[in-house]
């Protein structure tokens, strides 16, 4: 199965960017990784089983490209997270705090948290995308949630008079 690259770009560009950003924490590198994933799809001759297979493949490529951006000689100057957060709109202050707390997690927890809660991917789907076992994904989700709970509880305790 093959789909038009333009159709995939419209459907998945934001998801690819978001997943890549979770890895590299740099808007420019995340954009490059998303574009690179779509470009690699466009020039590949690989046949896919389904649209889900294409989506998982694109996510995996975008994540790998984002990881490679960190070791690139031409790495761009990173934007501080606070500056980037100022460009985003959050419905509430709690949403902003939660995003900041998620971004403060180590990459392996941040990525599974993002894919599960922001992209609504199942544990099995995340395991396929990240080439992990389902039990490993569950452990990372559990540990990531625990770290978030601890971090947010500290912030909420500090906010009380």
GROMACS .gro file of N, CA and C in nm:
model
  483
    1UNK      N    1   0.085  -0.118   0.000
    1UNK     CA    2   0.000   0.000   0.000
    1UNK      C    3   0.089   0.124   0.000
    2UNK      N    4   0.056   0.218  -0.083
    2UNK     CA    5   0.125   0.347  -0.087
    2UNK      C    6   0.019   0.456  -0.086
    3UNK      N    7   0.049   0.567  -0.020
    3UNK     CA    8  -0.040   0.683  -0.019
    3UNK      C    9   0.037   0.803  -0.073
    4UNK      N   10  -0.037   0.900  -0.119
    4UNK     CA   11   0.026   1.023  -0.167
    4UNK      C   12   0.098   1.092  -0.052
    5UNK      N   13   0.217   1.138  -0.076
    5UNK     CA   14   0.297   1.205   0.027
    5UNK      C   15   0.226   1.330   0.077
    6UNK      N   16   0.161   1.404  -0.011
    6UNK     CA   17   0.091   1.526   0.029
    6UNK      C   18  -0.022   1.496   0.126
    7UNK      N   19  -0.094   1.388   0.102
    7UNK     CA   20  -0.203   1.347   0.192
    7UNK      C   21  -0.146   1.313   0.330
    8UNK      N   22  -0.036   1.239   0.331
    8UNK     CA   23   0.028   1.203   0.459
    8UNK      C   24   0.082   1.326   0.530
    9UNK      N   25   0.138   1.419   0.454
    9UNK     CA   26   0.193   1.540   0.514
    9UNK      C   27   0.083   1.619   0.584
   10UNK      N   28  -0.030   1.632   0.519
   10UNK     CA   29  -0.141   1.706   0.580
   10UNK      C   30  -0.196   1.634   0.703
   11UNK      N   31  -0.199   1.502   0.697
   11UNK     CA   32  -0.256   1.425   0.807
   11UNK      C   33  -0.163   1.411   0.926
   12UNK      N   34  -0.030   1.399   0.902
   12UNK     CA   35   0.061   1.361   1.009
   12UNK      C   36   0.172   1.460   1.041
   13UNK      N   37   0.183   1.569   0.970
   13UNK     CA   38   0.294   1.662   0.991
   13UNK      C   39   0.301   1.708   1.138
   14UNK      N   40   0.188   1.747   1.195
   14UNK     CA   41   0.189   1.796   1.334
   14UNK      C   42   0.226   1.686   1.433
   15UNK      N   43   0.178   1.565   1.409
   15UNK     CA   44   0.210   1.453   1.499
   15UNK      C   45   0.358   1.418   1.491
   16UNK      N   46   0.413   1.419   1.370
   16UNK     CA   47   0.555   1.390   1.353
   16UNK      C   48   0.640   1.497   1.421
   17UNK      N   49   0.599   1.623   1.403
   17UNK     CA   50   0.672   1.734   1.466
   17UNK      C   51   0.667   1.719   1.619
   18UNK      N   52   0.551   1.691   1.674
   18UNK     CA   53   0.536   1.680   1.819
   18UNK      C   54   0.621   1.566   1.875
   19UNK      N   55   0.621   1.453   1.808
   19UNK     CA   56   0.703   1.340   1.855
   19UNK      C   57   0.851   1.374   1.847
   20UNK      N   58   0.893   1.436   1.738
   20UNK     CA   59   1.034   1.474   1.723
   20UNK      C   60   1.074   1.578   1.827
   21UNK      N   61   0.984   1.671   1.855
   21UNK     CA   62   1.015   1.775   1.954
   21UNK      C   63   1.037   1.714   2.092
   22UNK      N   64   0.964   1.608   2.124
   22UNK     CA   65   0.982   1.541   2.252
   22UNK      C   66   1.123   1.485   2.266
   23UNK      N   67   1.186   1.454   2.155
   23UNK     CA   68   1.320   1.397   2.158
   23UNK      C   69   1.426   1.506   2.162
   24UNK      N   70   1.416   1.604   2.072
   24UNK     CA   71   1.527   1.699   2.057
   24UNK      C   72   1.504   1.832   2.128
   25UNK      N   73   1.382   1.863   2.169
   25UNK     CA   74   1.348   1.986   2.241
   25UNK      C   75   1.393   2.111   2.164
   26UNK      N   76   1.391   2.104   2.035
   26UNK     CA   77   1.433   2.216   1.953
   26UNK      C   78   1.334   2.227   1.837
   27UNK      N   79   1.260   2.339   1.827
   27UNK     CA   80   1.159   2.350   1.722
   27UNK      C   81   1.214   2.333   1.580
   28UNK      N   82   1.328   2.391   1.552
   28UNK     CA   83   1.384   2.381   1.417
   28UNK      C   84   1.424   2.238   1.384
   29UNK      N   85   1.490   2.170   1.478
   29UNK     CA   86   1.531   2.032   1.454
   29UNK      C   87   1.410   1.940   1.444
   30UNK      N   88   1.307   1.968   1.523
   30UNK     CA   89   1.185   1.886   1.517
   30UNK      C   90   1.117   1.903   1.382
   31UNK      N   91   1.112   2.025   1.332
   31UNK     CA   92   1.055   2.050   1.199
   31UNK      C   93   1.135   1.977   1.092
   32UNK      N   94   1.266   1.984   1.102
   32UNK     CA   95   1.353   1.913   1.007
   32UNK      C   96   1.329   1.761   1.012
   33UNK      N   97   1.315   1.707   1.131
   33UNK     CA   98   1.295   1.563   1.147
   33UNK      C   99   1.161   1.521   1.085
   34UNK      N  100   1.057   1.600   1.106
   34UNK     CA  101   0.927   1.569   1.048
   34UNK      C  102   0.934   1.573   0.896
   35UNK      N  103   1.000   1.676   0.844
   35UNK     CA  104   1.014   1.688   0.698
   35UNK      C  105   1.098   1.574   0.641
   36UNK      N  106   1.203   1.538   0.713
   36UNK     CA  107   1.291   1.429   0.667
   36UNK      C  108   1.215   1.297   0.662
   37UNK      N  109   1.128   1.274   0.761
   37UNK     CA  110   1.048   1.151   0.761
   37UNK      C  111   0.957   1.146   0.638
   38UNK      N  112   0.894   1.257   0.608
   38UNK     CA  113   0.806   1.262   0.491
   38UNK      C  114   0.885   1.249   0.361
   39UNK      N  115   1.002   1.309   0.357
   39UNK     CA  116   1.087   1.298   0.238
   39UNK      C  117   1.133   1.154   0.217
   40UNK      N  118   1.172   1.088   0.325
   40UNK     CA  119   1.216   0.948   0.313
   40UNK      C  120   1.102   0.859   0.265
   41UNK      N  121   0.980   0.889   0.312
   41UNK     CA  122   0.865   0.812   0.263
   41UNK      C  123   0.848   0.835   0.113
   42UNK      N  124   0.858   0.960   0.073
   42UNK     CA  125   0.835   0.997  -0.067
   42UNK      C  126   0.933   0.925  -0.161
   43UNK      N  127   1.058   0.913  -0.121
   43UNK     CA  128   1.158   0.852  -0.210
   43UNK      C  129   1.170   0.701  -0.191
   44UNK      N  130   1.107   0.647  -0.088
   44UNK     CA  131   1.119   0.502  -0.064
   44UNK      C  132   1.029   0.425  -0.162
   45UNK      N  133   1.065   0.302  -0.181
   45UNK     CA  134   0.984   0.213  -0.265
   45UNK      C  135   0.917   0.106  -0.180
   46UNK      N  136   0.925   0.121  -0.051
   46UNK     CA  137   0.871   0.024   0.043
   46UNK      C  138   0.718   0.016   0.030
   47UNK      N  139   0.667  -0.104   0.034
   47UNK     CA  140   0.523  -0.126   0.035
   47UNK      C  141   0.479  -0.146   0.180
   48UNK      N  142   0.369  -0.085   0.218
   48UNK     CA  143   0.319  -0.091   0.355
   48UNK      C  144   0.191  -0.173   0.360
   49UNK      N  145   0.165  -0.231   0.476
   49UNK     CA  146   0.048  -0.316   0.493
   49UNK      C  147  -0.080  -0.235   0.507
   50UNK      N  148  -0.070  -0.119   0.575
   50UNK     CA  149  -0.190  -0.038   0.603
   50UNK      C  150  -0.148   0.105   0.633
   51UNK      N  151  -0.247   0.190   0.651
   51UNK     CA  152  -0.216   0.328   0.687
   51UNK      C  153  -0.152   0.334   0.826
   52UNK      N  154  -0.194   0.247   0.916
   52UNK     CA  155  -0.130   0.242   1.048
   52UNK      C  156   0.017   0.208   1.036
   53UNK      N  157   0.050   0.115   0.949
   53UNK     CA  158   0.190   0.078   0.927
   53UNK      C  159   0.269   0.198   0.876
   54UNK      N  160   0.210   0.274   0.786
   54UNK     CA  161   0.275   0.394   0.734
   54UNK      C  162   0.297   0.495   0.847
   55UNK      N  163   0.194   0.515   0.929
   55UNK     CA  164   0.203   0.611   1.040
   55UNK      C  165   0.313   0.570   1.138
   56UNK      N  166   0.317   0.442   1.174
   56UNK     CA  167   0.421   0.396   1.267
   56UNK      C  168   0.560   0.413   1.207
   57UNK      N  169   0.573   0.382   1.079
   57UNK     CA  170   0.701   0.397   1.011
   57UNK      C  171   0.744   0.543   1.011
   58UNK      N  172   0.652   0.634   0.979
   58UNK     CA  173   0.684   0.777   0.979
   58UNK      C  174   0.725   0.826   1.118
   59UNK      N  175   0.654   0.781   1.221
   59UNK     CA  176   0.690   0.820   1.358
   59UNK      C  177   0.830   0.771   1.394
   60UNK      N  178   0.858   0.647   1.360
   60UNK     CA  179   0.990   0.590   1.390
   60UNK      C  180   1.101   0.669   1.320
   61UNK      N  181   1.080   0.702   1.193
   61UNK     CA  182   1.180   0.777   1.117
   61UNK      C  183   1.197   0.917   1.177
   62UNK      N  184   1.087   0.983   1.210
   62UNK     CA  185   1.096   1.118   1.268
   62UNK      C  186   1.169   1.116   1.402
   63UNK      N  187   1.142   1.016   1.484
   63UNK     CA  188   1.209   1.005   1.614
   63UNK      C  189   1.358   0.980   1.594
   64UNK      N  190   1.393   0.891   1.502
   64UNK     CA  191   1.535   0.864   1.476
   64UNK      C  192   1.606   0.988   1.421
   65UNK      N  193   1.540   1.061   1.333
   65UNK     CA  194   1.601   1.184   1.278
   65UNK      C  195   1.622   1.286   1.390
   66UNK      N  196   1.527   1.296   1.480
   66UNK     CA  197   1.541   1.390   1.592
   66UNK      C  198   1.657   1.349   1.683
   67UNK      N  199   1.674   1.220   1.705
   67UNK     CA  200   1.787   1.172   1.785
   67UNK      C  201   1.918   1.206   1.715
   68UNK      N  202   1.922   1.187   1.585
   68UNK     CA  203   2.044   1.216   1.509
   68UNK      C  204   2.076   1.365   1.508
   69UNK      N  205   1.976   1.449   1.516
   69UNK     CA  206   1.999   1.594   1.515
   69UNK      C  207   2.084   1.637   1.634
   70UNK      N  208   2.069   1.568   1.746
   70UNK     CA  209   2.145   1.601   1.865
   70UNK      C  210   2.294   1.576   1.851
   71UNK      N  211   2.330   1.484   1.763
   71UNK     CA  212   2.471   1.453   1.747
   71UNK      C  213   2.529   1.515   1.620
   72UNK      N  214   2.449   1.591   1.550
   72UNK     CA  215   2.492   1.650   1.423
   72UNK      C  216   2.594   1.761   1.445
   73UNK      N  217   2.693   1.767   1.359
   73UNK     CA  218   2.793   1.874   1.364
   73UNK      C  219   2.728   2.009   1.339
   74UNK      N  220   2.626   2.010   1.257
   74UNK     CA  221   2.560   2.135   1.218
   74UNK      C  222   2.442   2.170   1.310
   75UNK      N  223   2.441   2.113   1.426
   75UNK     CA  224   2.329   2.137   1.517
   75UNK      C  225   2.308   2.286   1.538
   76UNK      N  226   2.184   2.324   1.528
   76UNK     CA  227   2.149   2.464   1.546
   76UNK      C  228   2.154   2.502   1.694
   77UNK      N  229   2.164   2.630   1.717
   77UNK     CA  230   2.158   2.680   1.853
   77UNK      C  231   2.018   2.649   1.907
   78UNK      N  232   2.012   2.588   2.023
   78UNK     CA  233   1.883   2.551   2.078
   78UNK      C  234   1.813   2.671   2.139
   79UNK      N  235   1.681   2.665   2.136
   79UNK     CA  236   1.599   2.768   2.195
   79UNK      C  237   1.565   2.722   2.336
   80UNK      N  238   1.583   2.807   2.436
   80UNK     CA  239   1.545   2.764   2.571
   80UNK      C  240   1.397   2.726   2.574
   81UNK      N  241   1.365   2.623   2.652
   81UNK     CA  242   1.229   2.573   2.660
   81UNK      C  243   1.131   2.684   2.697
   82UNK      N  244   1.170   2.772   2.787
   82UNK     CA  245   1.081   2.879   2.831
   82UNK      C  246   1.046   2.972   2.714
   83UNK      N  247   1.145   3.001   2.629
   83UNK     CA  248   1.118   3.086   2.512
   83UNK      C  249   1.024   3.017   2.416
   84UNK      N  250   1.043   2.888   2.397
   84UNK     CA  251   0.954   2.814   2.308
   84UNK      C  252   0.814   2.808   2.366
   85UNK      N  253   0.804   2.786   2.496
   85UNK     CA  254   0.672   2.778   2.560
   85UNK      C  255   0.596   2.908   2.546
   86UNK      N  256   0.668   3.021   2.539
   86UNK     CA  257   0.601   3.149   2.521
   86UNK      C  258   0.532   3.159   2.386
   87UNK      N  259   0.573   3.078   2.289
   87UNK     CA  260   0.510   3.082   2.157
   87UNK      C  261   0.388   2.991   2.150
   88UNK      N  262   0.367   2.907   2.252
   88UNK     CA  263   0.253   2.815   2.254
   88UNK      C  264   0.137   2.874   2.331
   89UNK      N  265   0.017   2.830   2.297
   89UNK     CA  266  -0.102   2.872   2.370
   89UNK      C  267  -0.150   2.756   2.455
   90UNK      N  268  -0.174   2.783   2.582
   90UNK     CA  269  -0.224   2.683   2.674
   90UNK      C  270  -0.359   2.728   2.726
   91UNK      N  271  -0.456   2.636   2.733
   91UNK     CA  272  -0.589   2.676   2.779
   91UNK      C  273  -0.592   2.720   2.926
   92UNK      N  274  -0.503   2.662   3.006
   92UNK     CA  275  -0.499   2.698   3.148
   92UNK      C  276  -0.354   2.700   3.196
   93UNK      N  277  -0.335   2.759   3.313
   93UNK     CA  278  -0.202   2.759   3.374
   93UNK      C  279  -0.156   2.618   3.408
   94UNK      N  280  -0.252   2.532   3.446
   94UNK     CA  281  -0.218   2.394   3.477
   94UNK      C  282  -0.167   2.321   3.354
   95UNK      N  283  -0.224   2.351   3.238
   95UNK     CA  284  -0.177   2.288   3.114
   95UNK      C  285  -0.033   2.325   3.086
   96UNK      N  286   0.000   2.451   3.111
   96UNK     CA  287   0.137   2.497   3.091
   96UNK      C  288   0.232   2.426   3.187
   97UNK      N  289   0.192   2.415   3.314
   97UNK     CA  290   0.274   2.347   3.414
   97UNK      C  291   0.294   2.200   3.378
   98UNK      N  292   0.187   2.136   3.330
   98UNK     CA  293   0.196   1.996   3.292
   98UNK      C  294   0.291   1.978   3.175
   99UNK      N  295   0.281   2.065   3.073
   99UNK     CA  296   0.370   2.057   2.958
   99UNK      C  297   0.515   2.074   3.002
  100UNK      N  298   0.540   2.172   3.088
  100UNK     CA  299   0.677   2.195   3.136
  100UNK      C  300   0.727   2.074   3.214
  101UNK      N  301   0.640   2.013   3.295
  101UNK     CA  302   0.680   1.896   3.372
  101UNK      C  303   0.710   1.777   3.280
  102UNK      N  304   0.629   1.759   3.177
  102UNK     CA  305   0.653   1.650   3.081
  102UNK      C  306   0.787   1.674   3.010
  103UNK      N  307   0.813   1.797   2.970
  103UNK     CA  308   0.937   1.828   2.899
  103UNK      C  309   1.060   1.812   2.989
  104UNK      N  310   1.041   1.817   3.120
  104UNK     CA  311   1.153   1.801   3.213
  104UNK      C  312   1.187   1.654   3.238
  105UNK      N  313   1.101   1.563   3.194
  105UNK     CA  314   1.127   1.420   3.213
  105UNK      C  315   1.244   1.375   3.127
  106UNK      N  316   1.314   1.269   3.168
  106UNK     CA  317   1.415   1.209   3.080
  106UNK      C  318   1.348   1.163   2.950
  107UNK      N  319   1.423   1.164   2.842
  107UNK     CA  320   1.367   1.137   2.709
  107UNK      C  321   1.286   1.008   2.701
  108UNK      N  322   1.337   0.899   2.759
  108UNK     CA  323   1.268   0.771   2.742
  108UNK      C  324   1.130   0.772   2.806
  109UNK      N  325   1.111   0.851   2.912
  109UNK     CA  326   0.979   0.862   2.974
  109UNK      C  327   0.895   0.968   2.903
  110UNK      N  328   0.958   1.077   2.866
  110UNK     CA  329   0.888   1.188   2.799
  110UNK      C  330   0.824   1.140   2.670
  111UNK      N  331   0.896   1.060   2.594
  111UNK     CA  332   0.847   1.015   2.465
  111UNK      C  333   0.726   0.923   2.477
  112UNK      N  334   0.730   0.826   2.568
  112UNK     CA  335   0.614   0.737   2.583
  112UNK      C  336   0.494   0.811   2.642
  113UNK      N  337   0.519   0.904   2.733
  113UNK     CA  338   0.409   0.985   2.788
  113UNK      C  339   0.344   1.066   2.677
  114UNK      N  340   0.427   1.128   2.593
  114UNK     CA  341   0.373   1.207   2.482
  114UNK      C  342   0.291   1.121   2.387
  115UNK      N  343   0.347   1.010   2.343
  115UNK     CA  344   0.276   0.925   2.248
  115UNK      C  345   0.146   0.871   2.305
  116UNK      N  346   0.147   0.837   2.432
  116UNK     CA  347   0.027   0.778   2.494
  116UNK      C  348  -0.080   0.883   2.522
  117UNK      N  349  -0.044   0.994   2.581
  117UNK     CA  350  -0.145   1.091   2.625
  117UNK      C  351  -0.174   1.201   2.523
  118UNK      N  352  -0.076   1.246   2.450
  118UNK     CA  353  -0.099   1.353   2.354
  118UNK      C  354  -0.137   1.300   2.215
  119UNK      N  355  -0.086   1.183   2.179
  119UNK     CA  356  -0.114   1.125   2.047
  119UNK      C  357  -0.214   1.010   2.054
  120UNK      N  358  -0.259   0.974   2.174
  120UNK     CA  359  -0.358   0.868   2.195
  120UNK      C  360  -0.317   0.734   2.136
  121UNK      N  361  -0.190   0.702   2.145
  121UNK     CA  362  -0.141   0.573   2.095
  121UNK      C  363  -0.154   0.469   2.207
  122UNK      N  364  -0.184   0.348   2.168
  122UNK     CA  365  -0.194   0.239   2.266
  122UNK      C  366  -0.054   0.191   2.304
  123UNK      N  367  -0.048   0.113   2.410
  123UNK     CA  368   0.080   0.058   2.454
  123UNK      C  369   0.141  -0.028   2.344
  124UNK      N  370   0.058  -0.108   2.277
  124UNK     CA  371   0.108  -0.194   2.170
  124UNK      C  372   0.162  -0.111   2.053
  125UNK      N  373   0.093  -0.004   2.019
  125UNK     CA  374   0.139   0.082   1.909
  125UNK      C  375   0.270   0.150   1.944
  126UNK      N  376   0.282   0.199   2.069
  126UNK     CA  377   0.406   0.264   2.112
  126UNK      C  378   0.521   0.164   2.109
  127UNK      N  379   0.493   0.042   2.153
  127UNK     CA  380   0.597  -0.062   2.152
  127UNK      C  381   0.648  -0.085   2.011
  128UNK      N  382   0.559  -0.087   1.914
  128UNK     CA  383   0.601  -0.108   1.774
  128UNK      C  384   0.681   0.011   1.723
  129UNK      N  385   0.635   0.132   1.752
  129UNK     CA  386   0.702   0.252   1.702
  129UNK      C  387   0.843   0.264   1.760
  130UNK      N  388   0.856   0.238   1.891
  130UNK     CA  389   0.984   0.256   1.958
  130UNK      C  390   1.068   0.129   1.963
  131UNK      N  391   1.016   0.021   1.906
  131UNK     CA  392   1.088  -0.106   1.903
  131UNK      C  393   1.119  -0.153   2.046
  132UNK      N  394   1.017  -0.151   2.131
  132UNK     CA  395   1.028  -0.195   2.269
  132UNK      C  396   0.925  -0.305   2.294
  133UNK      N  397   0.937  -0.373   2.406
  133UNK     CA  398   0.833  -0.467   2.445
  133UNK      C  399   0.719  -0.389   2.509
  134UNK      N  400   0.600  -0.446   2.506
  134UNK     CA  401   0.485  -0.380   2.568
  134UNK      C  402   0.508  -0.361   2.718
  135UNK      N  403   0.570  -0.459   2.782
  135UNK     CA  404   0.594  -0.446   2.925
  135UNK      C  405   0.692  -0.332   2.953
  136UNK      N  406   0.790  -0.311   2.865
  136UNK     CA  407   0.883  -0.200   2.883
  136UNK      C  408   0.811  -0.067   2.868
  137UNK      N  409   0.719  -0.058   2.773
  137UNK     CA  410   0.641   0.065   2.755
  137UNK      C  411   0.558   0.091   2.880
  138UNK      N  412   0.496  -0.014   2.934
  138UNK     CA  413   0.414   0.002   3.055
  138UNK      C  414   0.499   0.050   3.173
  139UNK      N  415   0.619  -0.005   3.185
  139UNK     CA  416   0.710   0.037   3.293
  139UNK      C  417   0.747   0.185   3.275
  140UNK      N  418   0.781   0.224   3.153
  140UNK     CA  419   0.818   0.363   3.128
  140UNK      C  420   0.700   0.458   3.154
  141UNK      N  421   0.581   0.415   3.115
  141UNK     CA  422   0.463   0.497   3.142
  141UNK      C  423   0.441   0.512   3.293
  142UNK      N  424   0.454   0.402   3.364
  142UNK     CA  425   0.434   0.404   3.508
  142UNK      C  426   0.538   0.493   3.576
  143UNK      N  427   0.663   0.477   3.540
  143UNK     CA  428   0.770   0.557   3.600
  143UNK      C  429   0.756   0.704   3.561
  144UNK      N  430   0.721   0.731   3.437
  144UNK     CA  431   0.701   0.868   3.392
  144UNK      C  432   0.587   0.935   3.466
  145UNK      N  433   0.476   0.863   3.483
  145UNK     CA  434   0.363   0.918   3.559
  145UNK      C  435   0.403   0.944   3.704
  146UNK      N  436   0.482   0.853   3.761
  146UNK     CA  437   0.529   0.872   3.898
  146UNK      C  438   0.615   0.996   3.911
  147UNK      N  439   0.705   1.017   3.815
  147UNK     CA  440   0.790   1.136   3.816
  147UNK      C  441   0.706   1.263   3.801
  148UNK      N  442   0.607   1.257   3.712
  148UNK     CA  443   0.518   1.372   3.693
  148UNK      C  444   0.440   1.402   3.821
  149UNK      N  445   0.386   1.297   3.881
  149UNK     CA  446   0.308   1.313   4.004
  149UNK      C  447   0.394   1.379   4.112
  150UNK      N  448   0.517   1.330   4.126
  150UNK     CA  449   0.609   1.384   4.226
  150UNK      C  450   0.643   1.530   4.197
  151UNK      N  451   0.676   1.560   4.073
  151UNK     CA  452   0.714   1.696   4.034
  151UNK      C  453   0.597   1.792   4.051
  152UNK      N  454   0.479   1.753   4.005
  152UNK     CA  455   0.363   1.842   4.014
  152UNK      C  456   0.318   1.858   4.158
  153UNK      N  457   0.330   1.752   4.237
  153UNK     CA  458   0.292   1.763   4.379
  153UNK      C  459   0.382   1.862   4.451
  154UNK      N  460   0.512   1.860   4.419
  154UNK     CA  461   0.606   1.955   4.477
  154UNK      C  462   0.566   2.098   4.442
  155UNK      N  463   0.531   2.120   4.315
  155UNK     CA  464   0.492   2.254   4.272
  155UNK      C  465   0.364   2.299   4.340
  156UNK      N  466   0.267   2.207   4.350
  156UNK     CA  467   0.141   2.243   4.413
  156UNK      C  468   0.160   2.267   4.562
  157UNK      N  469   0.246   2.189   4.627
  157UNK     CA  470   0.273   2.210   4.768
  157UNK      C  471   0.341   2.346   4.792
  158UNK      N  472   0.428   2.386   4.699
  158UNK     CA  473   0.495   2.515   4.711
  158UNK      C  474   0.401   2.632   4.686
  159UNK      N  475   0.293   2.609   4.611
  159UNK     CA  476   0.198   2.715   4.581
  159UNK      C  477   0.104   2.744   4.697
  160UNK      N  478   0.086   2.647   4.787
  160UNK     CA  479  -0.007   2.667   4.898
  160UNK      C  480   0.053   2.766   4.999
  161UNK      N  481  -0.034   2.854   5.053
  161UNK     CA  482   0.017   2.954   5.151
  161UNK      C  483   0.058   2.895   5.282
   0.00000   0.00000   0.00000
